[in-house]
Short mmCIF file of C-alpha atoms in Angstrom, two decimals:
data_model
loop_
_atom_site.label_atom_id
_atom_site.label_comp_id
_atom_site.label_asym_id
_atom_site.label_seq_id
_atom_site.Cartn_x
_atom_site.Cartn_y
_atom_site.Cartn_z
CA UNK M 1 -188.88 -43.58 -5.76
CA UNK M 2 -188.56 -46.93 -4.04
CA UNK M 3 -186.88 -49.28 -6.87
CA UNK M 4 -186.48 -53.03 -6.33
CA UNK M 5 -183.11 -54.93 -6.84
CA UNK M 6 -182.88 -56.12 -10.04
CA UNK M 7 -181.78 -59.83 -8.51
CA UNK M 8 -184.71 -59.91 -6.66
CA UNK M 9 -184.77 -63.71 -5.44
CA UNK M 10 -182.70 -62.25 -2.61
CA UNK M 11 -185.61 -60.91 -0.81
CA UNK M 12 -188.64 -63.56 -1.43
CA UNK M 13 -191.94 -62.17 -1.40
CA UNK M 14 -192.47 -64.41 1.15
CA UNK M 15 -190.72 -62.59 3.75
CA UNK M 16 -193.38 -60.29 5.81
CA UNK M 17 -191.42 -57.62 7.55
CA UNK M 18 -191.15 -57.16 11.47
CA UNK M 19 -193.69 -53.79 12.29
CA UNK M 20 -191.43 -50.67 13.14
CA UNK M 21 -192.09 -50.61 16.60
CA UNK M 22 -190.28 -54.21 16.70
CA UNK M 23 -187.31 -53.22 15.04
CA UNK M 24 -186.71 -49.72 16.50
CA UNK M 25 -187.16 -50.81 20.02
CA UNK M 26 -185.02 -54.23 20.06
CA UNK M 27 -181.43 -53.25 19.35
CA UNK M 28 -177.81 -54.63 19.94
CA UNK M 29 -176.11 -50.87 19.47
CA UNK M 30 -173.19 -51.58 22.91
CA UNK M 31 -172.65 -47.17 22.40
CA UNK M 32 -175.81 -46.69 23.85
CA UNK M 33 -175.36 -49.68 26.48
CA UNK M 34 -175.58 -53.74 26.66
CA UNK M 35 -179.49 -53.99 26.75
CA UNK M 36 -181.85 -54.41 23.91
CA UNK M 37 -183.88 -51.24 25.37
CA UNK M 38 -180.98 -49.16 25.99
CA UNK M 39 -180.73 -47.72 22.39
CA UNK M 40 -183.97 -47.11 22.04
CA UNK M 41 -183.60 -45.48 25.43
CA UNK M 42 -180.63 -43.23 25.36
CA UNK M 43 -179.90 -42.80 21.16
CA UNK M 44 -181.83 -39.71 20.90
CA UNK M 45 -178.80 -37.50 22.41
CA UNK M 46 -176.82 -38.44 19.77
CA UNK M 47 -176.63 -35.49 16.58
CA UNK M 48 -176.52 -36.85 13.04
CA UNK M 49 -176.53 -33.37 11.33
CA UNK M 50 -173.88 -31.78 10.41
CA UNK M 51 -172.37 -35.54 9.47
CA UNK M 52 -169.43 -36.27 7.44
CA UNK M 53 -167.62 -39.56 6.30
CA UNK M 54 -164.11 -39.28 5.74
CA UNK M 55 -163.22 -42.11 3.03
CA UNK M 56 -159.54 -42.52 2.67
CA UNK M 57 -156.30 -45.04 1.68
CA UNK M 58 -156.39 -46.83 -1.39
CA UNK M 59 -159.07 -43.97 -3.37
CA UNK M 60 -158.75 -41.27 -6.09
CA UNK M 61 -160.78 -39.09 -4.36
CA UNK M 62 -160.04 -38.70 -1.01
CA UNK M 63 -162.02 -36.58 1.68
CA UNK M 64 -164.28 -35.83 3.68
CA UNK M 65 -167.90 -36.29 2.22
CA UNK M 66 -170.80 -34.68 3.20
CA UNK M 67 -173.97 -36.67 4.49
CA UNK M 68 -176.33 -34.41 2.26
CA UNK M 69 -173.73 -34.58 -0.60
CA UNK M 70 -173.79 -38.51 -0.55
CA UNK M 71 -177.39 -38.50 -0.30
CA UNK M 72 -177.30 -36.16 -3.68
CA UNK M 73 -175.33 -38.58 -5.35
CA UNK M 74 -176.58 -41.51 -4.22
CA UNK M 75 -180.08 -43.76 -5.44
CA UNK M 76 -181.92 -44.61 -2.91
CA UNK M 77 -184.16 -47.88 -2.93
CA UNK M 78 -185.89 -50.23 -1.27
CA UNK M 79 -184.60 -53.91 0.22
CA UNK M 80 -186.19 -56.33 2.27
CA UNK M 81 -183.69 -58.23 4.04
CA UNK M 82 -183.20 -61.00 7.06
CA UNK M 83 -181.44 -60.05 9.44
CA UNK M 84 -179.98 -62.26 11.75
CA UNK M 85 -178.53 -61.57 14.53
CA UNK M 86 -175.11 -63.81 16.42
CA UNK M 87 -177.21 -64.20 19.46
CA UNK M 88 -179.87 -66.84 17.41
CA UNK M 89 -182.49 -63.88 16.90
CA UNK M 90 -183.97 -62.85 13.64
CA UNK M 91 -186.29 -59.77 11.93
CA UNK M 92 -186.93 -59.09 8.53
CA UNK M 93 -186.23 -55.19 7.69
CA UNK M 94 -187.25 -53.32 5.03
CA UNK M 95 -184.09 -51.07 4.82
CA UNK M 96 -183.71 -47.66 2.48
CA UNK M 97 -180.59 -46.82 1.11
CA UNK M 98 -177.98 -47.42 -1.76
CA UNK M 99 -175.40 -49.94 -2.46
CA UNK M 100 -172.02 -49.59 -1.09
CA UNK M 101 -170.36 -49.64 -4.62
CA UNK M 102 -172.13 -46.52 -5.92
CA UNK M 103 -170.37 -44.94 -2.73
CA UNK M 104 -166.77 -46.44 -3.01
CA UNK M 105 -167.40 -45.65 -7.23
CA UNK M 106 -167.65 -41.71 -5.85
CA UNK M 107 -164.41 -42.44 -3.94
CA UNK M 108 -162.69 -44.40 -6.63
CA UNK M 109 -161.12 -47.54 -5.47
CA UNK M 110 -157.45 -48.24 -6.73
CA UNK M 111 -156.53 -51.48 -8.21
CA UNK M 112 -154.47 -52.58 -4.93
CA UNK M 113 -156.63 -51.93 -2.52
CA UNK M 114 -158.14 -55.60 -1.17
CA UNK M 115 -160.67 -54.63 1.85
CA UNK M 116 -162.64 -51.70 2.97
CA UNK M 117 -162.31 -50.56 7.06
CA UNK M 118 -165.06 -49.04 8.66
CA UNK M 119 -165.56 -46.81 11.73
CA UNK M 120 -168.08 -45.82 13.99
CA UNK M 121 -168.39 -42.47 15.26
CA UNK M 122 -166.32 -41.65 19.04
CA UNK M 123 -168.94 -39.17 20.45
CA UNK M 124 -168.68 -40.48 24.83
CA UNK M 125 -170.78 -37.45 25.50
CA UNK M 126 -173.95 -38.80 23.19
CA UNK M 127 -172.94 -41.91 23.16
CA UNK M 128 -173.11 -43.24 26.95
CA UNK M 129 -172.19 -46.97 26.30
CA UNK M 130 -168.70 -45.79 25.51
CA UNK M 131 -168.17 -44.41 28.68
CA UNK M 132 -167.71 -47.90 29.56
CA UNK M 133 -164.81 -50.57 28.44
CA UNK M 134 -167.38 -52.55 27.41
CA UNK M 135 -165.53 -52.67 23.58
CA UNK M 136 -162.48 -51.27 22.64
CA UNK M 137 -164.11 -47.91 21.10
CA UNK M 138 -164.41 -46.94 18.53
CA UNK M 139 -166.36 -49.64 16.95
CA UNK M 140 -164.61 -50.84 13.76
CA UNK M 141 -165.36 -53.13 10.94
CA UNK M 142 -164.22 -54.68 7.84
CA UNK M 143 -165.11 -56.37 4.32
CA UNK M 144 -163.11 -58.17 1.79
CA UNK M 145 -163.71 -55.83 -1.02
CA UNK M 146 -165.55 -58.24 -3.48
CA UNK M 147 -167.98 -58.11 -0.26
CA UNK M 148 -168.46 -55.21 -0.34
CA UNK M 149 -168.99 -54.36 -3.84
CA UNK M 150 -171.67 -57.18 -4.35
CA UNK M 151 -174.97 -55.66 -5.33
CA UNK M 152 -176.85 -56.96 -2.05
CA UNK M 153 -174.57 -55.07 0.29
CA UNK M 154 -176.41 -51.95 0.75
CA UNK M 155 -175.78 -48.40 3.32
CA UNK M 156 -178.73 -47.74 4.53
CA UNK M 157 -180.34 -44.95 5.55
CA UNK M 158 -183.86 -45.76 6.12
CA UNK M 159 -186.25 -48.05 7.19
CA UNK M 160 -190.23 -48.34 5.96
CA UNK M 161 -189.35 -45.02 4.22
CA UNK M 162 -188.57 -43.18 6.97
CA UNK M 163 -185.32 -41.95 7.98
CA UNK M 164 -183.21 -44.02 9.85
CA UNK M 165 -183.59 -44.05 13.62
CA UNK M 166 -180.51 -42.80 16.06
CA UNK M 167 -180.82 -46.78 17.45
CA UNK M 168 -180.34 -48.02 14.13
CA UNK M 169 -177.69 -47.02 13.21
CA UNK M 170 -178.36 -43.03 11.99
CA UNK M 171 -177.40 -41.60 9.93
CA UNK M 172 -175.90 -44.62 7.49
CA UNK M 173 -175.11 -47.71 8.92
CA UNK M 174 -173.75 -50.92 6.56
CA UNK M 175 -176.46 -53.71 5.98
CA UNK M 176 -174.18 -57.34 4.86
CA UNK M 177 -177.48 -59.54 5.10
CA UNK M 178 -175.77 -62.84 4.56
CA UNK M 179 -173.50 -62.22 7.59
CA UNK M 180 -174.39 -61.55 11.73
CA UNK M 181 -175.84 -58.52 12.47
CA UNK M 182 -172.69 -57.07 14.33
CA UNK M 183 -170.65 -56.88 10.81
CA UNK M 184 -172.97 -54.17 10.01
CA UNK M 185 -171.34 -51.56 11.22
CA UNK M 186 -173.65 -48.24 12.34
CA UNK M 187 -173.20 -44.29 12.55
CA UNK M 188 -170.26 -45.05 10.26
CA UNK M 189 -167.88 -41.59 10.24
CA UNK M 190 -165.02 -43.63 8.53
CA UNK M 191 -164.74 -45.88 5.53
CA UNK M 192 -160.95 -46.80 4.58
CA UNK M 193 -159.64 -48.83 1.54
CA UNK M 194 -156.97 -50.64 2.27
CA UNK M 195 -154.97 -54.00 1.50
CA UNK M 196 -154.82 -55.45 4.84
CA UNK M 197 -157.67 -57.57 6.27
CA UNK M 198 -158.63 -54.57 9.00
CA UNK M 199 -159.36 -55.22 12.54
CA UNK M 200 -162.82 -55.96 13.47
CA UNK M 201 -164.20 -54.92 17.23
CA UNK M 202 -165.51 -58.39 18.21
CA UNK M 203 -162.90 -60.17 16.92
CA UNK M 204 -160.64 -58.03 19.06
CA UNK M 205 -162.66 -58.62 21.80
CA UNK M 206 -163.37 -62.29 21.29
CA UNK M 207 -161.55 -63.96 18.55
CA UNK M 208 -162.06 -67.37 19.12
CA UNK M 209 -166.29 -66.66 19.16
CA UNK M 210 -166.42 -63.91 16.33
CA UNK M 211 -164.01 -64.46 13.19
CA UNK M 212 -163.24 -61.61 10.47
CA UNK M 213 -166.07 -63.18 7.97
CA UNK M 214 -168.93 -63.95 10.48
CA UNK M 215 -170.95 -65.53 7.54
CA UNK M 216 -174.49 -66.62 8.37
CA UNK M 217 -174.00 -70.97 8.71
CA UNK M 218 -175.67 -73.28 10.48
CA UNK M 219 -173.31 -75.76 10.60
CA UNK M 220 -170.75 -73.94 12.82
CA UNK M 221 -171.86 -72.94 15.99
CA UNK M 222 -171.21 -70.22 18.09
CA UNK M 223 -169.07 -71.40 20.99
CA UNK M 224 -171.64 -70.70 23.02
CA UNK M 225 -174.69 -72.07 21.28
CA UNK M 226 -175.71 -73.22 18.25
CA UNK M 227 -176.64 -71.38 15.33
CA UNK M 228 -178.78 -74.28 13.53
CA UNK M 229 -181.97 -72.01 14.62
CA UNK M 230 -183.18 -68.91 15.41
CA UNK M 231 -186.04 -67.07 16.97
CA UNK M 232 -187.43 -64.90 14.96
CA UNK M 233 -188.83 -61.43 16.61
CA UNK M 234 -192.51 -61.00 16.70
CA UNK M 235 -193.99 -63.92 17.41
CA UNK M 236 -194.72 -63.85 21.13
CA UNK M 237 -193.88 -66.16 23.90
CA UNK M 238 -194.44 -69.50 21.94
CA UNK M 239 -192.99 -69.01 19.13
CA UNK M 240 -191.29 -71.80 17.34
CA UNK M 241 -187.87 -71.50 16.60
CA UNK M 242 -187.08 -71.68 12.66
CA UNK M 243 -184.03 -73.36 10.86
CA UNK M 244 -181.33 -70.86 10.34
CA UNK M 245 -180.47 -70.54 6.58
CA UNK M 246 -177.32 -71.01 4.98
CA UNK M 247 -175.75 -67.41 4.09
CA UNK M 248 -179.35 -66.57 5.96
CA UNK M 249 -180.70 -67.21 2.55
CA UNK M 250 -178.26 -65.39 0.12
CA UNK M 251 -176.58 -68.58 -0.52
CA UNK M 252 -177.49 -68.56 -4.44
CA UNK M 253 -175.63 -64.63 -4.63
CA UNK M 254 -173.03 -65.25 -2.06
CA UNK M 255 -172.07 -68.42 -1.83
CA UNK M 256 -169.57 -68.02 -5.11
CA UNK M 257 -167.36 -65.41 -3.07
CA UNK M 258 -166.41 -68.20 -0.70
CA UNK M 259 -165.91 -71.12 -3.63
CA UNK M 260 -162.89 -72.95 -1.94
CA UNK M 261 -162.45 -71.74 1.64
CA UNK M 262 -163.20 -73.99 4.67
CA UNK M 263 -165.92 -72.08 6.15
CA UNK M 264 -164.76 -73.77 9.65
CA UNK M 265 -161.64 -71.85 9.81
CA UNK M 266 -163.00 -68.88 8.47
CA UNK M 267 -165.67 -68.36 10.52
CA UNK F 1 -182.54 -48.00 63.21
CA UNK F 2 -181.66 -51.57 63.56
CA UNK F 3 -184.23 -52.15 66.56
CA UNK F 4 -187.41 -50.15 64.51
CA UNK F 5 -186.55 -52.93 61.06
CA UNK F 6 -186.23 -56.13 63.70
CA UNK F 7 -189.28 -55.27 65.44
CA UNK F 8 -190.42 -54.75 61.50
CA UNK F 9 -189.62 -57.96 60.57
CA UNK F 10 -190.79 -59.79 63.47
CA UNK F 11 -194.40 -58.49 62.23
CA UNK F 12 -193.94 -60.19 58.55
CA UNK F 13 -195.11 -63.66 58.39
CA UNK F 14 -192.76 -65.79 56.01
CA UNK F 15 -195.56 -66.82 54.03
CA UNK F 16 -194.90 -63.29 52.49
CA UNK F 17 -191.77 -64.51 50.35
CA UNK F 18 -193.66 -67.63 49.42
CA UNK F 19 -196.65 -65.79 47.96
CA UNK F 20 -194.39 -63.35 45.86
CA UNK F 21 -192.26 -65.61 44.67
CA UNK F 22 -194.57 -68.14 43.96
CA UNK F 23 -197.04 -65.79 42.24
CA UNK F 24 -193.61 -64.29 40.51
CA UNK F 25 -192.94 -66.52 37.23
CA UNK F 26 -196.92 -66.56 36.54
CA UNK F 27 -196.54 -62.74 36.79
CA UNK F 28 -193.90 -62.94 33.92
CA UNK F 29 -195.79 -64.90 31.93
CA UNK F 30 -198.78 -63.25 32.17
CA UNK F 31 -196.53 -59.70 31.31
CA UNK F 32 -195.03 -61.94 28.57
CA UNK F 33 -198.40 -62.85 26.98
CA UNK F 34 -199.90 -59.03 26.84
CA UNK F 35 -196.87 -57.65 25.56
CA UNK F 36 -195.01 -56.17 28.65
CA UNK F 37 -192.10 -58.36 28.42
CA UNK F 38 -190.89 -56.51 24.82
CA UNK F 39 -190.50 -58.18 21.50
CA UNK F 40 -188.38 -61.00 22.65
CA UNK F 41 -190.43 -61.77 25.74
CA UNK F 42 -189.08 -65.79 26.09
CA UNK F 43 -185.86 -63.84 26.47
CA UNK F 44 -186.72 -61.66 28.60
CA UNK F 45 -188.95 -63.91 30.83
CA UNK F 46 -185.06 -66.41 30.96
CA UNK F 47 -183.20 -63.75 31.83
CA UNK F 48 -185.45 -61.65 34.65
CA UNK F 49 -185.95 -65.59 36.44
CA UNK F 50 -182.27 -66.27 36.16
CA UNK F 51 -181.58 -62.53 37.86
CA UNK F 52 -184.05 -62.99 40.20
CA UNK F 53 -182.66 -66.45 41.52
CA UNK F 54 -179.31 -65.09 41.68
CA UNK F 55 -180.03 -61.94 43.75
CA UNK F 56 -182.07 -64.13 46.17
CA UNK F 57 -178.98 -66.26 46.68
CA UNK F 58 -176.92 -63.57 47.46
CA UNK F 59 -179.90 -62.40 49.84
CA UNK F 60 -179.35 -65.57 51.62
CA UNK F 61 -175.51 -65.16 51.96
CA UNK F 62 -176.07 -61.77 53.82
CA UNK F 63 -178.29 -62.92 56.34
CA UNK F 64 -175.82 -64.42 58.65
CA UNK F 65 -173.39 -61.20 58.36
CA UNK F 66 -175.83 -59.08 59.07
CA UNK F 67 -177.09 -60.61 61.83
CA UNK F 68 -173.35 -60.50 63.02
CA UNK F 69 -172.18 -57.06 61.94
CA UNK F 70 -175.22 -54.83 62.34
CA UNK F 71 -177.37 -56.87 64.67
CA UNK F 72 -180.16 -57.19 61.74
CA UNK F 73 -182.27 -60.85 62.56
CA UNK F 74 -183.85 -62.20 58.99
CA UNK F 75 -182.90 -65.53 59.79
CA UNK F 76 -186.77 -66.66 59.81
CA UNK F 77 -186.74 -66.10 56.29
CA UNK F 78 -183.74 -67.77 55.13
CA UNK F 79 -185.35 -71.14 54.30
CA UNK F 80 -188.10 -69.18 52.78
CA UNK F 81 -185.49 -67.20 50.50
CA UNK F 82 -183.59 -70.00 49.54
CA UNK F 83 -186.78 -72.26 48.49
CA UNK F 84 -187.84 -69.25 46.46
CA UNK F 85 -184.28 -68.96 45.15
CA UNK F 86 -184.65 -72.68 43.90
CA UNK F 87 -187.93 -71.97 42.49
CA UNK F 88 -186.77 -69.67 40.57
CA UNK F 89 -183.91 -71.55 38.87
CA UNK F 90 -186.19 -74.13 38.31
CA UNK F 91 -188.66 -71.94 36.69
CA UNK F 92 -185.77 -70.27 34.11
CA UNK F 93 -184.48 -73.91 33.75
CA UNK F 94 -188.32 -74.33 32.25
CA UNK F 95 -188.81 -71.48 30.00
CA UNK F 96 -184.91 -72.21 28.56
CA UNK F 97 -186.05 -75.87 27.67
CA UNK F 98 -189.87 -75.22 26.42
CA UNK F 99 -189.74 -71.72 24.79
CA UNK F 100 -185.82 -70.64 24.20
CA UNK F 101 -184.31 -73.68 22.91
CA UNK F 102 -187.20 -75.91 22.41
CA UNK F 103 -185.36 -78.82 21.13
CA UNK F 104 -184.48 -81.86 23.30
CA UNK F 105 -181.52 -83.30 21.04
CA UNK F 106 -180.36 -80.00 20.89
CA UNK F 107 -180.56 -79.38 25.25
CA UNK F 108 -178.21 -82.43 26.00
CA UNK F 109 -175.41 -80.99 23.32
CA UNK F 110 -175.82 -77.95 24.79
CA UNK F 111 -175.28 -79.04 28.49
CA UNK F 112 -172.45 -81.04 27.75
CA UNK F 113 -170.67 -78.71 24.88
CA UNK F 114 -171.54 -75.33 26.36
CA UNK F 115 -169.41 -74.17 29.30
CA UNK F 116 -171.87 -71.54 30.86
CA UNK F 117 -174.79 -73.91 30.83
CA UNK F 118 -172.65 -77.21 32.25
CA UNK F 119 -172.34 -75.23 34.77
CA UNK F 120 -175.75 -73.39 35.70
CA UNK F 121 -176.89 -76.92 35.30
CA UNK F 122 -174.52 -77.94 37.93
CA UNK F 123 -175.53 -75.53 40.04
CA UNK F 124 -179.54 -76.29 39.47
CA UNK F 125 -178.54 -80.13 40.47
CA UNK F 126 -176.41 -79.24 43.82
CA UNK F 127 -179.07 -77.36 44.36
CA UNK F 128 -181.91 -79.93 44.77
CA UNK F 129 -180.68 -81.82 47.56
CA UNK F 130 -180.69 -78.51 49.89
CA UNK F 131 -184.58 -78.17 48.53
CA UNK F 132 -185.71 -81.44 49.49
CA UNK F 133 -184.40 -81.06 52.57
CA UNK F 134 -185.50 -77.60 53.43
CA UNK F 135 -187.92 -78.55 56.14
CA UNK F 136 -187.97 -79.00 60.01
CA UNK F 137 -187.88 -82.94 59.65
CA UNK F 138 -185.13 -83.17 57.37
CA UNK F 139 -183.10 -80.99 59.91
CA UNK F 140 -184.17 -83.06 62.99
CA UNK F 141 -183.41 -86.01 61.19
CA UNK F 142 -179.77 -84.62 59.74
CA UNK F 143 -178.60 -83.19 63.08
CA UNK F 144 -175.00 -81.36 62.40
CA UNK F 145 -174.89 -82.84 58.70
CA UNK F 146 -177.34 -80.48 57.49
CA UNK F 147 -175.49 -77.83 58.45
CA UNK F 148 -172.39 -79.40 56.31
CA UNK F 149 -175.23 -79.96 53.60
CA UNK F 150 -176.46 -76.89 53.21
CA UNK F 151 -172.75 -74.82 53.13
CA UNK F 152 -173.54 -76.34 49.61
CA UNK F 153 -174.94 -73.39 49.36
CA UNK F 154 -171.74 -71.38 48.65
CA UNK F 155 -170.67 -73.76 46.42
CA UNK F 156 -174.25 -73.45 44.46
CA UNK F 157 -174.15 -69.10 44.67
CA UNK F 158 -170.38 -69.04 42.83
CA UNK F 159 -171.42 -71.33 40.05
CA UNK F 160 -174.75 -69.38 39.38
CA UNK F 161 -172.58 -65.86 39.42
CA UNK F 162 -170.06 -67.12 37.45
CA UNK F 163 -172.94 -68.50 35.10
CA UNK F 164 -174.08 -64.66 34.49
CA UNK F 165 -170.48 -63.62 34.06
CA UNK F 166 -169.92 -66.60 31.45
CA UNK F 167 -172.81 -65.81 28.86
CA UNK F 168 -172.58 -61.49 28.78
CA UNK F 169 -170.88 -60.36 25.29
CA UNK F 170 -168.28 -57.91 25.78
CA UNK F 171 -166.72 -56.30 29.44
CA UNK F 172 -169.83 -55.42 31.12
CA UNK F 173 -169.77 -54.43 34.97
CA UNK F 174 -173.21 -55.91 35.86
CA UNK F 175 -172.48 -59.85 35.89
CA UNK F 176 -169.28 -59.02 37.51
CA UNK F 177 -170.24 -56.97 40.57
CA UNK F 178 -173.35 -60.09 41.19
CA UNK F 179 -170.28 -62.50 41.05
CA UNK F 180 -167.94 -60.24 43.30
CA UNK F 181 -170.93 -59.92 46.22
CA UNK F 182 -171.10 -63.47 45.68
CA UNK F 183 -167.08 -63.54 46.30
CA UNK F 184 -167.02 -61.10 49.48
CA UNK F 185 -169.79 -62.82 51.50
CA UNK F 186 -168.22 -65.99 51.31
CA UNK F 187 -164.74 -64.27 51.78
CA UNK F 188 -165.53 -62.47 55.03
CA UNK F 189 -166.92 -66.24 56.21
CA UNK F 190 -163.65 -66.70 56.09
CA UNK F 191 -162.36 -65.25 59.33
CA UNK F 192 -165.01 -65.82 60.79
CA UNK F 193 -167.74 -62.98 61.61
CA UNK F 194 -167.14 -60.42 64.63
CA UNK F 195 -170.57 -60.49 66.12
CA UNK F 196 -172.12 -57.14 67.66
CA UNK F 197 -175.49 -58.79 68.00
CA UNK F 198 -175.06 -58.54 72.04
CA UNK F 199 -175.75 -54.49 71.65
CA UNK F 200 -178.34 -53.23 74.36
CA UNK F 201 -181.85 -53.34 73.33
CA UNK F 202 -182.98 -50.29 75.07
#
């Protein structure tokens, strides 16, 4: 069954989902290659079963966890969320999947651990973008860990009801919705607790354009363009470009884990 | 080889490059309107325009060492392939302002704030004199100084591949090796270009 999030403000009725065809076939997944096609294109060599997430460091329970085992476990529902992408492009998605928490509850978090790490899976011979230097592979993320125990940050592992797409991010992939796209880390084989802020691939790459937090803001820019607006997918070749939202929308929920930080120098 | 394409392109009228690229950016938006373009299609229609332009310029820097090195004459349609070229960067100048970023208080920030678009703009503006005078009169009039003028041109091909490098996320090869053609056919100007061209014709 499909429930809805009990703080349902987060995804206003309003929102009217991008189709499927949209969202499986316009991707930023740099494993599969640099185009928005390429996923779509090459994703389907990659093999999601057998899959296994090892979830280690600062846990009672370490291990290695069993896709099917987690999905036992787990309660899967539905969200609508923006999605909004560093490059000033938007969807709406109606993901599947359960909240983070319930996951790191399974694992048991300690009382010093202060962040979660996350990994994407190393695979060169599926995944052809990594035959290239393109990012320091393998993809990594990170989240303070009252980010990601909030109830809107969700693992998802389907989208319309369907199981997840290779391109999207198959078999679970992290959804943050209140911060760019790229801090939602896909085909995640890895999630350690630690209490070190963990590397993060594009900050690696670029630190001065993509900081550890990455929050959704209008008000600081992208180096390289602004991030006041955005284009949202679907709407043709005229579309207008909308305002960008603070926390893309999730200020009400979110905006209380940040109470006191300059959100300029944490970017 | 070289004979059987010069005889070739002695048989294509210039007009040729004119028509294509003319008809090329209504093609796009035509593609863009009826969904071949994707789900981002303003993107697309910037980027494919911006590619376009920038492989044309290159096009333009090989004619001369070709001519020199393998005894291949396309020097007819230079003008034509550099008038395209312009065009074309005019054209993705277009759809950036009207359908990408829309706003006009939010173009002029941009041009002055963003590195990679001060200077595509700069090379859009150098290259607008060589446009204007792309034309039999102009070079009359200009004598040896068009010549000078229009070495702008190497000037105008660095900024636009260094443009492409500029605004890619990540290491990626394909802005780099557009930059580095860019690089060697203005490097190999340098010494200045052995010609062959005085092979027999037989």
């Amino acid at each position: 069954g499909l429930a809805t999030l009990a703080g349902g403000k987060a995804q206003a009725s309003e929102l009217e989902p991008n189709s499927w065809e949209e969202i499986i076939s316009y991707n930023n997944f740099y494993e599969f290659g640099t185009g928005k096609g390429d996923p779509a294109q090459h994703a389907h060599r990659l093999t999601t079963s057998p899959w296994t997430v090892t979830i280690d460091g600062m846990v009672d329970r370490p291990g290695d966890y069993k896709f099917d085992e987690i999905m036992a476990a787990m309660t899967i529902e539905e969200r609508i969320y923006r999605f909004r992408c560093v490059e000033a492009w938007s969807m709406v998605i109606p993901w599947n999947g359960f909240e983070l928490k319930d996951l790191l509850d399974l694992a048991g978090v300690q009382e010093s651990a202060k962040y979660v790490a996350f990994e994407t899976l190393y695979r060169p011979e599926e995944m052809v973008g990594q035959r290239f230097g393109t990012l320091d592979w393998p993809y990594v993320e990170g989240l303070r860990l009252d980010e990601a125990m909030h109830p809107l940050t969700l693992m998802a592992t389907g989208i319309y009801g369907k199981t997840i797409p290779n391109q999207n991010g198959a078999p679970l992939r992290l959804v943050v919705p209140w911060k760019y796209g790229f801090k939602s880390i896909k085909s995640i084989v890895k999630i350690t607790l630690t209490d070190k802020q963990p590397p993060t691939s594009w900050n690696k790459a670029l630190g001065r354009e993509y900081g550890f937090y990455s929050n959704v803001n209008p008000e600081v820019d992208h180096p390289r363009w602004s991030q006041a607006t955005e284009r949202r997918i679907g709407g043709g070749l005229f579309a207008k470009r909308i305002p960008t939202l603070m926390f893309n929308g999730y200020e009400k929920e979110v905006a209380s884990l940040y109470e006191g930080m300059d959100l300029r120098r944490f970017y | 080889m070289i004979d059987a394409l010069n005889t070739y392109a002695r048989k294509v009228p210039v007009w040729v490059i004119y028509l294509i690229g003319g008809a090329y950016p209504f093609w796009l938006l035509w593609l863009g309107l009826s969904g071949g373009l994707g789900v981002d299609p303003a993107k697309a229609m910037e980027h494919a325009l911006g590619e376009r332009a920038l492989q044309l310029l290159i096009l333009g820097l090989a004619i001369t060492p070709l001519r020199k090195l393998v005894g291949l004459n396309l020097i007819k349609f230079r003008r034509g392939i550099g008038v395209t070229a312009f065009y074309l960067v005019l054209s993705h100048l277009l759809v950036w302002l009207v359908l990408d970023v829309q706003l006009l208080d939010q173009i002029w920030a941009d041009i002055l704030k963003r590195p990679y678009i001060t200077i595509g703009m700069l090379g859009f503006v150098l290259m607008i004199p060589l446009a204007i005078t792309s034309n039999n009169w102009s070079v009359r009039r200009l004598g040896k100084q068009w010549r000078v003028l229009h070495k702008l041109t190497y000037g105008v091909s660095l900024l636009g591949g260094l443009h492409f490098v500029m605004l890619a996320k990540g290491f990626q090869w394909e802005p780099l090796l557009y930059l580095g053609s860019v690089v060697l056919l203005l490097m190999i100007r340098l010494k200045g270009i052995p010609s062959v061209r005085t092979r027999s014709r037989a």
